PDB file of C-alpha atoms in Angstrom:
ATOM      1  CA  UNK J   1      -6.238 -60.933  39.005  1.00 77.00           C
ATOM      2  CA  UNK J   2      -2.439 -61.006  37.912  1.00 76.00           C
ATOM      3  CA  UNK J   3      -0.009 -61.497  40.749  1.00 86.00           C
ATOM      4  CA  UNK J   4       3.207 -61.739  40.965  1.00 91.00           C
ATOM      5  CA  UNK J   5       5.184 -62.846  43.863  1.00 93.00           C
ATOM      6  CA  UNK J   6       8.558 -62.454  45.217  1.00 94.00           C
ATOM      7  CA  UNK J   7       9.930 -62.985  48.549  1.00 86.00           C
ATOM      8  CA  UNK J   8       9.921 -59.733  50.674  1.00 81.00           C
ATOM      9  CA  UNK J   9      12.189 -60.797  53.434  1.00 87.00           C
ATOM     10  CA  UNK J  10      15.623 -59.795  52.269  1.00 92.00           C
ATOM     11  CA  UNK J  11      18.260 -62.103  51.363  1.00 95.00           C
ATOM     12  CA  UNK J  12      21.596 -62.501  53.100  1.00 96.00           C
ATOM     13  CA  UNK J  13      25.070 -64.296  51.399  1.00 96.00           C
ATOM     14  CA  UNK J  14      28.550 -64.215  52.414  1.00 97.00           C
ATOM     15  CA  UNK J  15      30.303 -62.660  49.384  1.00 97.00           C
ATOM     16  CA  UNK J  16      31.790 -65.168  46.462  1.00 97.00           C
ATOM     17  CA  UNK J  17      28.515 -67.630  46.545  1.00 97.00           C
ATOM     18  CA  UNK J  18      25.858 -67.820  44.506  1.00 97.00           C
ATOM     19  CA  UNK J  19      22.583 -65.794  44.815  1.00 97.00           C
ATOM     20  CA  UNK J  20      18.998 -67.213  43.655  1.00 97.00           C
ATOM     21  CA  UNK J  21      15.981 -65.368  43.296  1.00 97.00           C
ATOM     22  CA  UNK J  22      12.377 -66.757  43.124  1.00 97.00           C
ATOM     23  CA  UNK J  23       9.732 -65.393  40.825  1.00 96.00           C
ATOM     24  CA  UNK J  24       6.359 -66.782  40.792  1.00 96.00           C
ATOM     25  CA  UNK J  25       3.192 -65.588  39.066  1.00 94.00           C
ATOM     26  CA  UNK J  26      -0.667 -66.229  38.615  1.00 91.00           C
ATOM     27  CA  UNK J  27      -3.327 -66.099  36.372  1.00 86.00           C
ATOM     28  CA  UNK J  28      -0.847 -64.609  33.885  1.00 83.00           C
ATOM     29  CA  UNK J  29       0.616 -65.931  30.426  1.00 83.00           C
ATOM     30  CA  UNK J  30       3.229 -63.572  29.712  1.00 85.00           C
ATOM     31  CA  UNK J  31       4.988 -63.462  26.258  1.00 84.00           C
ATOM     32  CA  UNK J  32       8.225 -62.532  28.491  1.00 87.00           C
ATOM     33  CA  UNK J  33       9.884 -62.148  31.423  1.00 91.00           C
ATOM     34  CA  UNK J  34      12.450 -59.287  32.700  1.00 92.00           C
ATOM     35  CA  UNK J  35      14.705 -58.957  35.678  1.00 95.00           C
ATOM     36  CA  UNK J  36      15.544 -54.872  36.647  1.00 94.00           C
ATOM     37  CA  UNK J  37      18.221 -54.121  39.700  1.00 96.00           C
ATOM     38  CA  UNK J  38      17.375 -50.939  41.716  1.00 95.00           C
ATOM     39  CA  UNK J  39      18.985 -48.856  43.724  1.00 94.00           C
ATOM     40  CA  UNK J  40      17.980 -46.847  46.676  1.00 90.00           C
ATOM     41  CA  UNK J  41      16.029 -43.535  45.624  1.00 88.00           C
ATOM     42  CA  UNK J  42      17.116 -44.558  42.021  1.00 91.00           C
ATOM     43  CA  UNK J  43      15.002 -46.001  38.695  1.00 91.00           C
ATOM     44  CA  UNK J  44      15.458 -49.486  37.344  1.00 92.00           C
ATOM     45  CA  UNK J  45      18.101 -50.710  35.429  1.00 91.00           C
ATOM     46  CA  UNK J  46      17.012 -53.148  32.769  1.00 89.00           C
ATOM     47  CA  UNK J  47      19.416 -56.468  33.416  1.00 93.00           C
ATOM     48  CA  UNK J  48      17.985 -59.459  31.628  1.00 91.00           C
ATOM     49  CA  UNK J  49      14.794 -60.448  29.468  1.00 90.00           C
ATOM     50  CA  UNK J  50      13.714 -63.985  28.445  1.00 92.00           C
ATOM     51  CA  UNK J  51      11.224 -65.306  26.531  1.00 90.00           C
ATOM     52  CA  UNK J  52       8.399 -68.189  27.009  1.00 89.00           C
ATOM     53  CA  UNK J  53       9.661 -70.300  24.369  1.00 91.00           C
ATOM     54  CA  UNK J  54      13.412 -70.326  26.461  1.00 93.00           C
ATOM     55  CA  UNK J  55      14.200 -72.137  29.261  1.00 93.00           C
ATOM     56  CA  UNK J  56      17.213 -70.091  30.508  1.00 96.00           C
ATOM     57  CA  UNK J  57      19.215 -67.074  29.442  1.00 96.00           C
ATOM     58  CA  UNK J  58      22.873 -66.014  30.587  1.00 96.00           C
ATOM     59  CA  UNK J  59      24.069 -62.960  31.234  1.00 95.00           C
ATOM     60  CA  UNK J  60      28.100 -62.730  32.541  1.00 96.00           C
ATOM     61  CA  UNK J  61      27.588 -64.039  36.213  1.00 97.00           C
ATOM     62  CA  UNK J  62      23.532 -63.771  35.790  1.00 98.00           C
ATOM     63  CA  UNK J  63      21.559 -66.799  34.944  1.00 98.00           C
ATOM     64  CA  UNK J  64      17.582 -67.014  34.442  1.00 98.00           C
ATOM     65  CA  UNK J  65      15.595 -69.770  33.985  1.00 97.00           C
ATOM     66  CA  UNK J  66      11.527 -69.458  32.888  1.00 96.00           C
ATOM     67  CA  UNK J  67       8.836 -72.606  34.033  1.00 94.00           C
ATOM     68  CA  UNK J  68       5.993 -71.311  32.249  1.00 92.00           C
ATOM     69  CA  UNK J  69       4.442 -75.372  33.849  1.00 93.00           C
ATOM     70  CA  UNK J  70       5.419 -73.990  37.306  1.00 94.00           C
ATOM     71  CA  UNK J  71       4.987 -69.990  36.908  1.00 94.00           C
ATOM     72  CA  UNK J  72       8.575 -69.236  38.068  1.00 96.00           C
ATOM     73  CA  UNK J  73      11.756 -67.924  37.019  1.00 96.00           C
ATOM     74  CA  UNK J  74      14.613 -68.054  39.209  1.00 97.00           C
ATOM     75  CA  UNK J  75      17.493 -65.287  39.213  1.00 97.00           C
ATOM     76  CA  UNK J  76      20.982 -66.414  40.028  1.00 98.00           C
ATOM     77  CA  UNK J  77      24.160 -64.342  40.398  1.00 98.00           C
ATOM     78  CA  UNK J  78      27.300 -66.234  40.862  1.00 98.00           C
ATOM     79  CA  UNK J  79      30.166 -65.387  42.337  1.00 97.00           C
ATOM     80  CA  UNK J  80      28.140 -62.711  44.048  1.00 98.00           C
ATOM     81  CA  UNK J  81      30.394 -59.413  45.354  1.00 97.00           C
ATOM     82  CA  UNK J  82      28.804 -56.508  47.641  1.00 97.00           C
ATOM     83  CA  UNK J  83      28.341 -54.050  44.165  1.00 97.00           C
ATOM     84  CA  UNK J  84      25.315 -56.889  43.815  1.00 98.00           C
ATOM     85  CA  UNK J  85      23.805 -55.623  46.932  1.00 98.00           C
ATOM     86  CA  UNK J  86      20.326 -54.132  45.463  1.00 97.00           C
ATOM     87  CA  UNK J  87      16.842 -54.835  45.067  1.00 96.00           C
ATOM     88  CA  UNK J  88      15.971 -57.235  41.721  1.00 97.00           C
ATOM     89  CA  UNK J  89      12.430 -56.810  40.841  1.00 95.00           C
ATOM     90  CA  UNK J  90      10.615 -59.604  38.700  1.00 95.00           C
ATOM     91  CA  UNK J  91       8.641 -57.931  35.372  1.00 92.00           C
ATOM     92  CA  UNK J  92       5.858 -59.720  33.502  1.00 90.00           C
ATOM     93  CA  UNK J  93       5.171 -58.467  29.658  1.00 82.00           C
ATOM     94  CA  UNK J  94       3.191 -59.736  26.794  1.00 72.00           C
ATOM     95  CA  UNK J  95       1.941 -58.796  23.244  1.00 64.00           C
ATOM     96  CA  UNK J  96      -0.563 -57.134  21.990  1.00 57.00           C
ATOM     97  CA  UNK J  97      -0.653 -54.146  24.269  1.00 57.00           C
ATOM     98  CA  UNK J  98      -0.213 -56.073  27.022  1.00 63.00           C
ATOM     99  CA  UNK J  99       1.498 -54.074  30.067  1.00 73.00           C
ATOM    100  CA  UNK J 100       4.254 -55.045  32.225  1.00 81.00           C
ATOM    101  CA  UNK J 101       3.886 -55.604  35.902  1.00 86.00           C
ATOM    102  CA  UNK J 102       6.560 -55.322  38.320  1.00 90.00           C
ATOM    103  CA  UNK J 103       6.945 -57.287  41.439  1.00 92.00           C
ATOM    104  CA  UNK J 104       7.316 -55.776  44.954  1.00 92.00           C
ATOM    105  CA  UNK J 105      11.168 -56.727  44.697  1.00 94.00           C
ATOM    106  CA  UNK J 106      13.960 -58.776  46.566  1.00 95.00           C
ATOM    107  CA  UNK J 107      16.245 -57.141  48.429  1.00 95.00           C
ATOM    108  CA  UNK J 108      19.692 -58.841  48.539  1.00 97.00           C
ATOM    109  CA  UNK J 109      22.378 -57.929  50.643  1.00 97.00           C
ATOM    110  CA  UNK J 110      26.431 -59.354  49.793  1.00 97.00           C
ATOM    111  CA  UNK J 111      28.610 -59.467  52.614  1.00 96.00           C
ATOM    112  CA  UNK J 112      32.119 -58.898  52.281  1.00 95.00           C
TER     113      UNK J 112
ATOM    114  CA  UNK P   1      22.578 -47.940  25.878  1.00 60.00           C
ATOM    115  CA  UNK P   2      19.476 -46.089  25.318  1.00 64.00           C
ATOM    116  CA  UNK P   3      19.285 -43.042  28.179  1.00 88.00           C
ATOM    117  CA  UNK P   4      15.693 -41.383  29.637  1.00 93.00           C
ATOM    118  CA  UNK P   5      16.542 -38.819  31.719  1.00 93.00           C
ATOM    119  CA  UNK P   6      14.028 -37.586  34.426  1.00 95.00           C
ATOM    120  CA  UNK P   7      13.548 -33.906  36.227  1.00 95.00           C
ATOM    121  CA  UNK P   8      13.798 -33.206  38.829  1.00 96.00           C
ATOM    122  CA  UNK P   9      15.329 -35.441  41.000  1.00 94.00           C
ATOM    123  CA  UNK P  10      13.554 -34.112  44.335  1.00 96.00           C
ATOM    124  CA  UNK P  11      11.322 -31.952  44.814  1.00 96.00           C
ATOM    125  CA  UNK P  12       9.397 -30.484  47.594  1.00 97.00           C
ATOM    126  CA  UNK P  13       6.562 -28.282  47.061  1.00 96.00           C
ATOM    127  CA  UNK P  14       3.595 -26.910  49.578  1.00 96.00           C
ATOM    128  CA  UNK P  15       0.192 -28.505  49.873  1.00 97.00           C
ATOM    129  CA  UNK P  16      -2.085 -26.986  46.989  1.00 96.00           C
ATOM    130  CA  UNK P  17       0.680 -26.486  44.354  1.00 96.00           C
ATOM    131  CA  UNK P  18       1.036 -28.126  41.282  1.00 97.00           C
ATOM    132  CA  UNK P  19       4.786 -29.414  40.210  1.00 97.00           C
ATOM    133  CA  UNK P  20       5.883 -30.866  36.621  1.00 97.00           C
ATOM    134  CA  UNK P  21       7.998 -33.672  36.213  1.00 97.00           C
ATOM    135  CA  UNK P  22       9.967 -34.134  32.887  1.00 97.00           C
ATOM    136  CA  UNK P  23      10.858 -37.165  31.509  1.00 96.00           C
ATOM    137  CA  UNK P  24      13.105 -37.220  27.992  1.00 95.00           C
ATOM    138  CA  UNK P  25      14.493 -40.258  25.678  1.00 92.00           C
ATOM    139  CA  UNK P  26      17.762 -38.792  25.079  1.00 91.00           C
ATOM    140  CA  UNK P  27      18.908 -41.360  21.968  1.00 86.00           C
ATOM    141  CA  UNK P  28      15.252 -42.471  20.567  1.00 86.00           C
ATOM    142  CA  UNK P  29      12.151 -41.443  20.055  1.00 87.00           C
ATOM    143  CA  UNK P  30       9.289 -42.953  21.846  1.00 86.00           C
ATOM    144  CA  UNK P  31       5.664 -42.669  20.349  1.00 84.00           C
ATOM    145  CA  UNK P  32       5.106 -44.462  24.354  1.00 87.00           C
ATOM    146  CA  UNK P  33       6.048 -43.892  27.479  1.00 91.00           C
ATOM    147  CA  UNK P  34       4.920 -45.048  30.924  1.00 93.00           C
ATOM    148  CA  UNK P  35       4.596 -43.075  33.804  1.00 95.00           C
ATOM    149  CA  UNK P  36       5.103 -45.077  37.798  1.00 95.00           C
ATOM    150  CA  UNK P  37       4.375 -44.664  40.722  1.00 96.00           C
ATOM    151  CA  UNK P  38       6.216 -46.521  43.519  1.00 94.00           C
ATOM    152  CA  UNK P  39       6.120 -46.265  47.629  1.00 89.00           C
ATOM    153  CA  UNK P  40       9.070 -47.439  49.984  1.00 84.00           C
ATOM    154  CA  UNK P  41       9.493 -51.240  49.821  1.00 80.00           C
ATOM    155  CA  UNK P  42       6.440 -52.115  46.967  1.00 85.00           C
ATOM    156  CA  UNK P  43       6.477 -52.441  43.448  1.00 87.00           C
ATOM    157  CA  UNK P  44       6.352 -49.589  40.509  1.00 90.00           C
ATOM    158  CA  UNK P  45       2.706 -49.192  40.415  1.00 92.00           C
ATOM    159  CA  UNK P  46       1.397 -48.167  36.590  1.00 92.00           C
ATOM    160  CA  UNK P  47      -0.136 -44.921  36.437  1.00 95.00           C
ATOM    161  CA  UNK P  48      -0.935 -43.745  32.887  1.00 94.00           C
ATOM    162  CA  UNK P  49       0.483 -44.602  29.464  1.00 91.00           C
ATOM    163  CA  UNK P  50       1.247 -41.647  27.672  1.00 89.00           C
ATOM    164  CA  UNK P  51       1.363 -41.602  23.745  1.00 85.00           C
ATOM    165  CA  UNK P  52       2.606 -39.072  21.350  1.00 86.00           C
ATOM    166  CA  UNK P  53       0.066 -36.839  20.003  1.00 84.00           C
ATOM    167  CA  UNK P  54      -2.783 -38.004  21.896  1.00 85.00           C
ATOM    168  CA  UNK P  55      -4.014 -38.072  25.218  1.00 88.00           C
ATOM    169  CA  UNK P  56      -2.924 -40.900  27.845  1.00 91.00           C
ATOM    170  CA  UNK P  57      -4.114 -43.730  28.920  1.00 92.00           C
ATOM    171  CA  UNK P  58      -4.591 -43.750  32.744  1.00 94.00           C
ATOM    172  CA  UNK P  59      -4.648 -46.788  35.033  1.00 92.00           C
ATOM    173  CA  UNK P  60      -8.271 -47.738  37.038  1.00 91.00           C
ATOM    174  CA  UNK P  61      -8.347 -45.479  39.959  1.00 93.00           C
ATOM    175  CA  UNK P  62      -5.570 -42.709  38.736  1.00 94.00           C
ATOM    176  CA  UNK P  63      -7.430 -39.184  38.498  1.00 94.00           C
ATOM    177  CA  UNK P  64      -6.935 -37.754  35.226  1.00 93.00           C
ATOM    178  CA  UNK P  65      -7.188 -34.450  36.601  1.00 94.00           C
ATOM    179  CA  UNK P  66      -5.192 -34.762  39.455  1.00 96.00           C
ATOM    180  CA  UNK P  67      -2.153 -36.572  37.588  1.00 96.00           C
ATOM    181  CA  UNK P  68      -1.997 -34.539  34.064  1.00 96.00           C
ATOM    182  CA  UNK P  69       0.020 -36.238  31.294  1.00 94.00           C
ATOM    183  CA  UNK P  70       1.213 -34.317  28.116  1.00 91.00           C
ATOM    184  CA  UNK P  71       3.097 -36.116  25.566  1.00 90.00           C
ATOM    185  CA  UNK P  72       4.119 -33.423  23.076  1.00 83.00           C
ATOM    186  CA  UNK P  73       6.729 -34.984  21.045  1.00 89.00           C
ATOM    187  CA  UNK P  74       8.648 -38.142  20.186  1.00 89.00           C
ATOM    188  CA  UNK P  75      10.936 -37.625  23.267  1.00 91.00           C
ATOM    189  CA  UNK P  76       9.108 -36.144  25.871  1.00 93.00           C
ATOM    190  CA  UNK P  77       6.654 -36.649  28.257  1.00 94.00           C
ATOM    191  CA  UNK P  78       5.234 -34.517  31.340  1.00 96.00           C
ATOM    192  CA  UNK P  79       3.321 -35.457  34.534  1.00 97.00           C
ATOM    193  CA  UNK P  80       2.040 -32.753  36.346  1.00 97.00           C
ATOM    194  CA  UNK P  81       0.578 -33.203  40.031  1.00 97.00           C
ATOM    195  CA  UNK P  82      -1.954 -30.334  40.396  1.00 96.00           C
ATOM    196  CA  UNK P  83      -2.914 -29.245  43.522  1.00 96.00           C
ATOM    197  CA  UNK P  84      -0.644 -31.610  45.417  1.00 96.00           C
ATOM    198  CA  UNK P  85      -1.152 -33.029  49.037  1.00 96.00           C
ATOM    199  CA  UNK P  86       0.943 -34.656  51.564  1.00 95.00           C
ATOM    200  CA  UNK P  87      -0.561 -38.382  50.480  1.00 94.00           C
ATOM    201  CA  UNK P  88       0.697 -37.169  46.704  1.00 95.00           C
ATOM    202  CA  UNK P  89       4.265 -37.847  48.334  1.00 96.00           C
ATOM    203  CA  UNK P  90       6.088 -40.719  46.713  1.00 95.00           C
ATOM    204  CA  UNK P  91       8.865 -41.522  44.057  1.00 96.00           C
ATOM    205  CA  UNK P  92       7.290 -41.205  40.632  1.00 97.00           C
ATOM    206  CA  UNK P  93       9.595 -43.021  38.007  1.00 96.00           C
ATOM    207  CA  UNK P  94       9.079 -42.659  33.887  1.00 95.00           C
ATOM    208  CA  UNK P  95      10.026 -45.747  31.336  1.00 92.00           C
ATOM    209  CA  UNK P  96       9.960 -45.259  27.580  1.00 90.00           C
ATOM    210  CA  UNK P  97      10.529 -48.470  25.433  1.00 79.00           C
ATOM    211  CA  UNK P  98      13.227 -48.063  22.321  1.00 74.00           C
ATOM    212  CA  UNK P  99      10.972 -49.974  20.014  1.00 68.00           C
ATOM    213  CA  UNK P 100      13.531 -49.750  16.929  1.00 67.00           C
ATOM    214  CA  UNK P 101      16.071 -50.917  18.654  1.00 60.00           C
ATOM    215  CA  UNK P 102      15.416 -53.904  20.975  1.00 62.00           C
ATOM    216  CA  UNK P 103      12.258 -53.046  22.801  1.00 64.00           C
ATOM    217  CA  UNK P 104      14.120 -52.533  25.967  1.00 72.00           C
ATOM    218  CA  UNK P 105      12.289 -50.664  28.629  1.00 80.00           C
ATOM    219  CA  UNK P 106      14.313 -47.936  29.658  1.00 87.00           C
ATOM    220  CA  UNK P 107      13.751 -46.111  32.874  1.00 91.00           C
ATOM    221  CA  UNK P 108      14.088 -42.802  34.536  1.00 93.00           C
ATOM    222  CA  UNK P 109      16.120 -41.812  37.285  1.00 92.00           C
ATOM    223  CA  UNK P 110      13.281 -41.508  39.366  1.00 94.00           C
ATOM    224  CA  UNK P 111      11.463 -37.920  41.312  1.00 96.00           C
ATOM    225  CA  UNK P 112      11.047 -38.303  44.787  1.00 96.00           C
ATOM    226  CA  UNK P 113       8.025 -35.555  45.819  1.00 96.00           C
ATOM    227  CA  UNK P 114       7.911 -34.772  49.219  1.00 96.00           C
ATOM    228  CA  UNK P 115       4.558 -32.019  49.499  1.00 96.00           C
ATOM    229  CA  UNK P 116       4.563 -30.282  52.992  1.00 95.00           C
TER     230      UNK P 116
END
């Protein structure tokens, strides 16, 4: 079945460095790929989308990149502040009536 | 950018009662929209795809009857929980996708049901 993985333990950075996070996915060929911040008790907020025929899209101080070889997209924020401090769930989507999956999320925390 | 706005907010509600959750495109029209499911610290778990004019599309192992979807015009969508029970607790989010415009899936702000 479709999977999608991201890592569930939260991650930790000291305010002004750069953030990655890892999306990796099976037995899925999606058309596109989508990154969504959440809040606490709050809905997703669309952030970026790529495609399978791009390597990397940027975004002001977001950056994704998209191995359709290796299944992964990685999600980097530079110049990360504590506003950034959220949960970034990984989305999967395709044509053709395909659905999008979510990912269980990544919780990052900036530190001042 | 495009706005779906989602009502309530909270709600809490005693076992055996049914509630109604609204969920509107405020600046398109959306033949689709999705209705989610999602408990503390997991992902948004697709429930039903509801479509203008016709009846939904529901996700293996979502009741129908339990989770009623009615999609009556081009911007809004309703989930009623009949007959709600304490495991029906969770935060139910809506997404509609502006299909003129970019595509974008737009979500709600989320309902957190809490039944007693």
């Amino acid at each position: 079945s479709q999977k999608i993985e991201q890592n569930s333990e939260a991650l930790n950075i000291q305010e002004g460095k750069t953030a990655t996070l890892t999306c990796n996915y099976t037995n899925y060929s999606p058309a596109y790929l989508q990154w969504y911040r959440q809040d606490p008790g709050r809905g997703p907020v669309f952030l970026l989308l790529i495609r399978e025929n791009e390597k990397e899209k940027r975004k002001e101080r977001l950056k994704v990149t998209f191995d359709t070889t290796l299944k992964q997209s990685l999600f980097h924020i530079t110049a990360s502040q504590p506003a950034d401090s959220a949960t970034y769930l990984c989305a999967l989507g395709g044509t053709g009536g395909f659905k999008t999956i979510f990912g269980a999320g990544t919780r990052l925390f900036v530190k001042a | 950018g495009a706005v779906v706005s989602q009502h309530p907010s909270r709600v809490i509600c005693k076992s055996g009662t049914s509630v109604k959750i609204e969920c509107r495109s405020l600046d398109f029209q959306a033949t689709t929209m999705f209705w989610y499911r999602q408990f503390p610290k997991q992902s948004l778990m697709l429930m039903a795809t509801s479509n203008e004019g016709s009846k939904a599309t529901y996700e293996q192992g979502v009741e129908k009857d339990k989770f009623l979807i009615n999609h009556a015009s081009l911007t809004l969508s309703t989930l009623t929980v009949t007959s709600a029970h304490p495991e029906d607790s969770s935060f139910y989010i809506c997404s509609a996708r502006d299909e003129i415009a970019s595509g974008e899936l737009f979500f709600g702000e989320g309902s957190r049901l809490t039944v007693l």
